């Protein structure tokens, strides 16, 4: 086989030699395609596996950890929650609408493949600076795509994050998360049960879209690639997915399915190989039986990533019943093969075996690298000059920065109330939905602080996990488990690899401390274009619960006259990275001081105070303090034309970041009870002011409430239009 | 006598379950779910055509659903002077069937709108009896094509016959819009001439439970039952 062909398939020559040696024969082009699909980063985690193994993935509530289509946790009674986050970064840069839409489609399939009905989606999207020519186009396309798919299939989008930063100029990130509800005794796994069962193809016909998508996703970009790679982006059809979802859920609840796999990245290849590997069996598939949209070669069928397709295993005797249900939903269905005892993956086309490989070589012998990595040098701390900073300018700096403005423009394009169970919509610290027919609620939040992680990957990652944690705590949601999406640049650069290794280490430390295991996840590497690497962006999706929907907090001001208290510990102004960056005090990443060490025990202590006070109904509203400090938190809390009057020793304190930071609103009559509770717990608090009508006052200086609120609410749309 | 109702499900309907819960929780009567390929409809007081993207909204929103097998029965139901309510996509289907006037075109800003809107009643009918004049209702909308449009003669007819049931309005606080999607005369819902068929873009079935942000959606069912 010629070298060029091997390299084109994303394999190194060393990797090819391993295969060649094992098989002791030449490979067919179809077999080469299979290795290309299965041995890339996206499918086999060859760079990250060594480090991911160190993460905590189990505790008393984990039903299914990483390794299946989604993780599942126990929510008492017969309720399980399945969830996962996944990236669609590269496709969303090349074709933002379809790239992001199919990202949502893919993650929803991961959820209902487990037998779970999706009940919420979230996202985490990052773009370059708005001044960069393409950003507006990408933002419009991505938001439209996410909205279109989710709205049409009818799953509420309940939250997410959206950031603008220069390193994403040519590498926007689109991570989509989905949460589903499953009955614990009806969870479906990808492992087939018996030899001789039929392998059936369910869903859309196979076309040319997405061929080599998974290996594209594992590639470094150059700008010229864009047009050339567009045909590798899949095209989504949410209507088809809606039918597929209802059809599959009906099949599963009728007990007609043994196991199921989504044909996602690397299509029929990946789903059938995984099936064989999980069950320690073989698969035989006749490619001539695969429903096609257009004439395709065996090679193309194997690598197509056409959307809205599932591979299922059924008992022969159920063939007729399965066909009947799928006909009702107008879904294509074909028996294409069977489970064998050979432990080999065999694909036939035109009466010829085009692929005949032992499962072992594809899965178990997949490469795993221990790449070189550097640990960042310790930073020397210094004092910055804050003498020229004025309060008015600080406010203007926030109100002219997209990252601080109200993102209604984004989430108003998403249906967040369909299914009728939504309790907290996007724009609050976490999204919350009710488990249908119960009093239980699920809260979820997606977060990342790339600036922190670039400054100090280990500590920065702890802060990121803590931010998700606080987002849930602020709503009186008990954090339970994590899904992660590790977006990084090329791991071949030891500096980048160092960020990957250290941030996984930070994730581990925080997850162990919070008892929030990592139950699912995704890795997206090589996010760099023209040698510009993205900031390290390991996104956390944290899920939690409250068994009683009447106990959750709002993040919005409740009543004029109520007091405003601050909990937590302020980071010093010299060590508040977003303050320094966004107030234009530090510009270059090397200027920043190191992060203060985050005390996770302190985080837990304050969190427990918030949870207890919430259960005592002493908290009228609560918001966490993150980027933009207390001021930004207060802006987010404004509601029904209520504002705030506050007094602080130094106005700069209002913009500093926090550890374990929360703003809480309490009634005057509860003040004694709350403060003595906090004093008993040795939790320091700061009383800073009160809620007032239509006003913003800081240290007796009055600001124009409606001017600030208009800018906060409406300027996002003005800036991006 | 108990109030009986039914919800039609088309492929791509995604608010059918919500509508079923809405009816079950508020009517305390029999509630049927009818698949679009059925050819008969039980005798009920109210039929809801739910929201969603029936048949993927391909061709035009509601166009394919308006040709479904069950539609003949739905028309018969309406001709028998019984209540028919189309919500969102259901409203679009009713205009495609021709039971309601006008059409729903893309929102003024050409973007999907998923947020709370504010409406009040315009002319009295059996769907809004329990709502006071000038009472502002907060109900979510979620649509791409909810911008009601008709020609001037039709508009005059709708006014003269008092067929406009709901119109969009500003909420109590700042930062709410007068006419959220650009509909002609801010129309949010209309009835047929006999006023037993209502089409509306806002989703009352998402605003009735204690945990919803508003419970104003109850008023429509309460009006029908009273």
PDB file of C-alpha atoms in Angstrom, chain B residues 76-193:
ATOM      1  CA  UNK B  76     -67.026  17.769  10.676  1.00  0.00           C
ATOM      2  CA  UNK B  77     -66.407  18.314  14.372  1.00  0.00           C
ATOM      3  CA  UNK B  78     -66.126  22.067  13.790  1.00  0.00           C
ATOM      4  CA  UNK B  79     -69.192  22.133  11.535  1.00  0.00           C
ATOM      5  CA  UNK B  80     -71.140  20.503  14.395  1.00  0.00           C
ATOM      6  CA  UNK B  81     -70.501  23.687  16.370  1.00  0.00           C
ATOM      7  CA  UNK B  82     -68.103  22.029  18.765  1.00  0.00           C
ATOM      8  CA  UNK B  83     -64.838  23.617  19.910  1.00  0.00           C
ATOM      9  CA  UNK B  84     -61.628  23.360  17.948  1.00  0.00           C
ATOM     10  CA  UNK B  85     -58.404  24.962  19.185  1.00  0.00           C
ATOM     11  CA  UNK B  86     -55.236  25.188  17.091  1.00  0.00           C
ATOM     12  CA  UNK B  87     -52.113  26.195  19.010  1.00  0.00           C
ATOM     13  CA  UNK B  88     -49.029  27.410  17.124  1.00  0.00           C
ATOM     14  CA  UNK B  89     -48.542  24.791  14.403  1.00  0.00           C
ATOM     15  CA  UNK B  90     -52.194  23.910  15.002  1.00  0.00           C
ATOM     16  CA  UNK B  91     -53.140  27.510  14.100  1.00  0.00           C
ATOM     17  CA  UNK B  92     -51.065  27.189  10.933  1.00  0.00           C
ATOM     18  CA  UNK B  93     -52.875  23.943  10.083  1.00  0.00           C
ATOM     19  CA  UNK B  94     -56.279  25.618  10.600  1.00  0.00           C
ATOM     20  CA  UNK B  95     -55.415  28.370   8.124  1.00  0.00           C
ATOM     21  CA  UNK B  96     -54.174  25.740   5.661  1.00  0.00           C
ATOM     22  CA  UNK B  97     -57.430  23.795   6.004  1.00  0.00           C
ATOM     23  CA  UNK B  98     -59.325  27.043   5.453  1.00  0.00           C
ATOM     24  CA  UNK B  99     -61.232  26.949   8.723  1.00  0.00           C
ATOM     25  CA  UNK B 100     -59.549  30.213   9.659  1.00  0.00           C
ATOM     26  CA  UNK B 101     -58.701  33.249   7.547  1.00  0.00           C
ATOM     27  CA  UNK B 102     -55.276  34.646   6.797  1.00  0.00           C
ATOM     28  CA  UNK B 103     -51.834  33.093   6.953  1.00  0.00           C
ATOM     29  CA  UNK B 104     -48.852  32.944   9.278  1.00  0.00           C
ATOM     30  CA  UNK B 105     -45.666  34.199   7.730  1.00  0.00           C
ATOM     31  CA  UNK B 106     -42.129  34.493   9.105  1.00  0.00           C
ATOM     32  CA  UNK B 107     -41.571  36.653  12.160  1.00  0.00           C
ATOM     33  CA  UNK B 108     -40.701  40.265  11.456  1.00  0.00           C
ATOM     34  CA  UNK B 109     -37.060  39.766  12.464  1.00  0.00           C
ATOM     35  CA  UNK B 110     -36.796  36.483  10.520  1.00  0.00           C
ATOM     36  CA  UNK B 111     -35.745  34.612  13.629  1.00  0.00           C
ATOM     37  CA  UNK B 112     -37.353  31.942  15.766  1.00  0.00           C
ATOM     38  CA  UNK B 113     -38.858  33.480  18.917  1.00  0.00           C
ATOM     39  CA  UNK B 114     -38.958  31.397  22.071  1.00  0.00           C
ATOM     40  CA  UNK B 115     -39.903  33.644  25.015  1.00  0.00           C
ATOM     41  CA  UNK B 116     -42.746  34.941  27.107  1.00  0.00           C
ATOM     42  CA  UNK B 117     -45.196  37.204  25.360  1.00  0.00           C
ATOM     43  CA  UNK B 118     -48.057  39.300  26.666  1.00  0.00           C
ATOM     44  CA  UNK B 119     -51.547  39.228  25.203  1.00  0.00           C
ATOM     45  CA  UNK B 120     -54.989  40.568  26.024  1.00  0.00           C
ATOM     46  CA  UNK B 121     -58.395  39.758  24.678  1.00  0.00           C
ATOM     47  CA  UNK B 122     -59.840  41.824  21.867  1.00  0.00           C
ATOM     48  CA  UNK B 123     -63.373  40.565  21.194  1.00  0.00           C
ATOM     49  CA  UNK B 124     -65.331  38.310  23.483  1.00  0.00           C
ATOM     50  CA  UNK B 125     -65.927  34.642  22.610  1.00  0.00           C
ATOM     51  CA  UNK B 126     -66.346  31.372  24.477  1.00  0.00           C
ATOM     52  CA  UNK B 127     -62.586  30.816  24.620  1.00  0.00           C
ATOM     53  CA  UNK B 128     -61.902  34.019  26.564  1.00  0.00           C
ATOM     54  CA  UNK B 129     -65.035  34.508  28.659  1.00  0.00           C
ATOM     55  CA  UNK B 130     -63.155  34.197  31.957  1.00  0.00           C
ATOM     56  CA  UNK B 131     -60.604  36.817  30.946  1.00  0.00           C
ATOM     57  CA  UNK B 132     -61.257  40.407  31.994  1.00  0.00           C
ATOM     58  CA  UNK B 133     -61.047  43.288  29.534  1.00  0.00           C
ATOM     59  CA  UNK B 134     -57.525  44.748  29.597  1.00  0.00           C
ATOM     60  CA  UNK B 135     -56.246  41.820  31.678  1.00  0.00           C
ATOM     61  CA  UNK B 136     -52.672  41.114  30.528  1.00  0.00           C
ATOM     62  CA  UNK B 137     -51.844  37.434  30.114  1.00  0.00           C
ATOM     63  CA  UNK B 138     -48.271  36.144  30.138  1.00  0.00           C
ATOM     64  CA  UNK B 139     -47.915  33.081  27.907  1.00  0.00           C
ATOM     65  CA  UNK B 140     -44.859  31.640  26.085  1.00  0.00           C
ATOM     66  CA  UNK B 141     -44.497  31.703  22.330  1.00  0.00           C
ATOM     67  CA  UNK B 142     -42.172  29.461  20.323  1.00  0.00           C
ATOM     68  CA  UNK B 143     -42.409  29.931  16.597  1.00  0.00           C
ATOM     69  CA  UNK B 144     -40.656  30.890  13.430  1.00  0.00           C
ATOM     70  CA  UNK B 145     -43.796  31.660  11.442  1.00  0.00           C
ATOM     71  CA  UNK B 146     -46.277  33.374  13.731  1.00  0.00           C
ATOM     72  CA  UNK B 147     -46.581  36.706  11.995  1.00  0.00           C
ATOM     73  CA  UNK B 148     -50.304  36.833  11.164  1.00  0.00           C
ATOM     74  CA  UNK B 149     -51.085  38.335   7.803  1.00  0.00           C
ATOM     75  CA  UNK B 150     -54.230  38.902   5.731  1.00  0.00           C
ATOM     76  CA  UNK B 151     -55.425  41.379   3.144  1.00  0.00           C
ATOM     77  CA  UNK B 152     -57.279  44.510   4.159  1.00  0.00           C
ATOM     78  CA  UNK B 153     -60.763  43.211   3.222  1.00  0.00           C
ATOM     79  CA  UNK B 154     -60.227  40.119   5.355  1.00  0.00           C
ATOM     80  CA  UNK B 155     -58.929  42.245   8.197  1.00  0.00           C
ATOM     81  CA  UNK B 156     -62.060  44.382   8.053  1.00  0.00           C
ATOM     82  CA  UNK B 157     -64.194  41.249   8.070  1.00  0.00           C
ATOM     83  CA  UNK B 158     -62.310  39.894  11.087  1.00  0.00           C
ATOM     84  CA  UNK B 159     -62.945  43.159  12.903  1.00  0.00           C
ATOM     85  CA  UNK B 160     -66.554  43.597  11.852  1.00  0.00           C
ATOM     86  CA  UNK B 161     -67.377  40.031  12.824  1.00  0.00           C
ATOM     87  CA  UNK B 162     -65.413  40.417  16.061  1.00  0.00           C
ATOM     88  CA  UNK B 163     -63.227  37.425  15.173  1.00  0.00           C
ATOM     89  CA  UNK B 164     -60.005  38.719  16.721  1.00  0.00           C
ATOM     90  CA  UNK B 165     -59.676  36.846  20.013  1.00  0.00           C
ATOM     91  CA  UNK B 166     -56.253  37.954  21.256  1.00  0.00           C
ATOM     92  CA  UNK B 167     -53.728  40.655  20.477  1.00  0.00           C
ATOM     93  CA  UNK B 168     -50.133  41.102  21.616  1.00  0.00           C
ATOM     94  CA  UNK B 169     -49.449  43.943  24.039  1.00  0.00           C
ATOM     95  CA  UNK B 170     -46.731  45.340  26.282  1.00  0.00           C
ATOM     96  CA  UNK B 171     -46.187  43.747  29.667  1.00  0.00           C
ATOM     97  CA  UNK B 172     -46.257  45.535  32.983  1.00  0.00           C
ATOM     98  CA  UNK B 173     -42.508  46.260  33.078  1.00  0.00           C
ATOM     99  CA  UNK B 174     -39.954  47.804  30.742  1.00  0.00           C
ATOM    100  CA  UNK B 175     -38.325  45.928  27.896  1.00  0.00           C
ATOM    101  CA  UNK B 176     -41.402  44.210  26.503  1.00  0.00           C
ATOM    102  CA  UNK B 177     -42.644  44.705  22.981  1.00  0.00           C
ATOM    103  CA  UNK B 178     -45.974  45.959  21.736  1.00  0.00           C
ATOM    104  CA  UNK B 179     -46.117  43.565  18.785  1.00  0.00           C
ATOM    105  CA  UNK B 180     -43.640  40.782  19.255  1.00  0.00           C
ATOM    106  CA  UNK B 181     -43.605  39.144  15.833  1.00  0.00           C
ATOM    107  CA  UNK B 182     -44.928  41.866  13.563  1.00  0.00           C
ATOM    108  CA  UNK B 183     -48.447  40.485  13.098  1.00  0.00           C
ATOM    109  CA  UNK B 184     -50.949  42.725  11.353  1.00  0.00           C
ATOM    110  CA  UNK B 185     -52.726  44.765  14.070  1.00  0.00           C
ATOM    111  CA  UNK B 186     -50.741  42.685  16.610  1.00  0.00           C
ATOM    112  CA  UNK B 187     -53.127  39.771  16.140  1.00  0.00           C
ATOM    113  CA  UNK B 188     -52.204  36.773  18.325  1.00  0.00           C
ATOM    114  CA  UNK B 189     -55.322  34.665  17.802  1.00  0.00           C
ATOM    115  CA  UNK B 190     -58.483  34.641  15.713  1.00  0.00           C
ATOM    116  CA  UNK B 191     -61.685  32.647  15.541  1.00  0.00           C
ATOM    117  CA  UNK B 192     -63.927  31.629  12.685  1.00  0.00           C
ATOM    118  CA  UNK B 193     -67.147  33.534  12.107  1.00  0.00           C
TER     119      UNK B 193
END
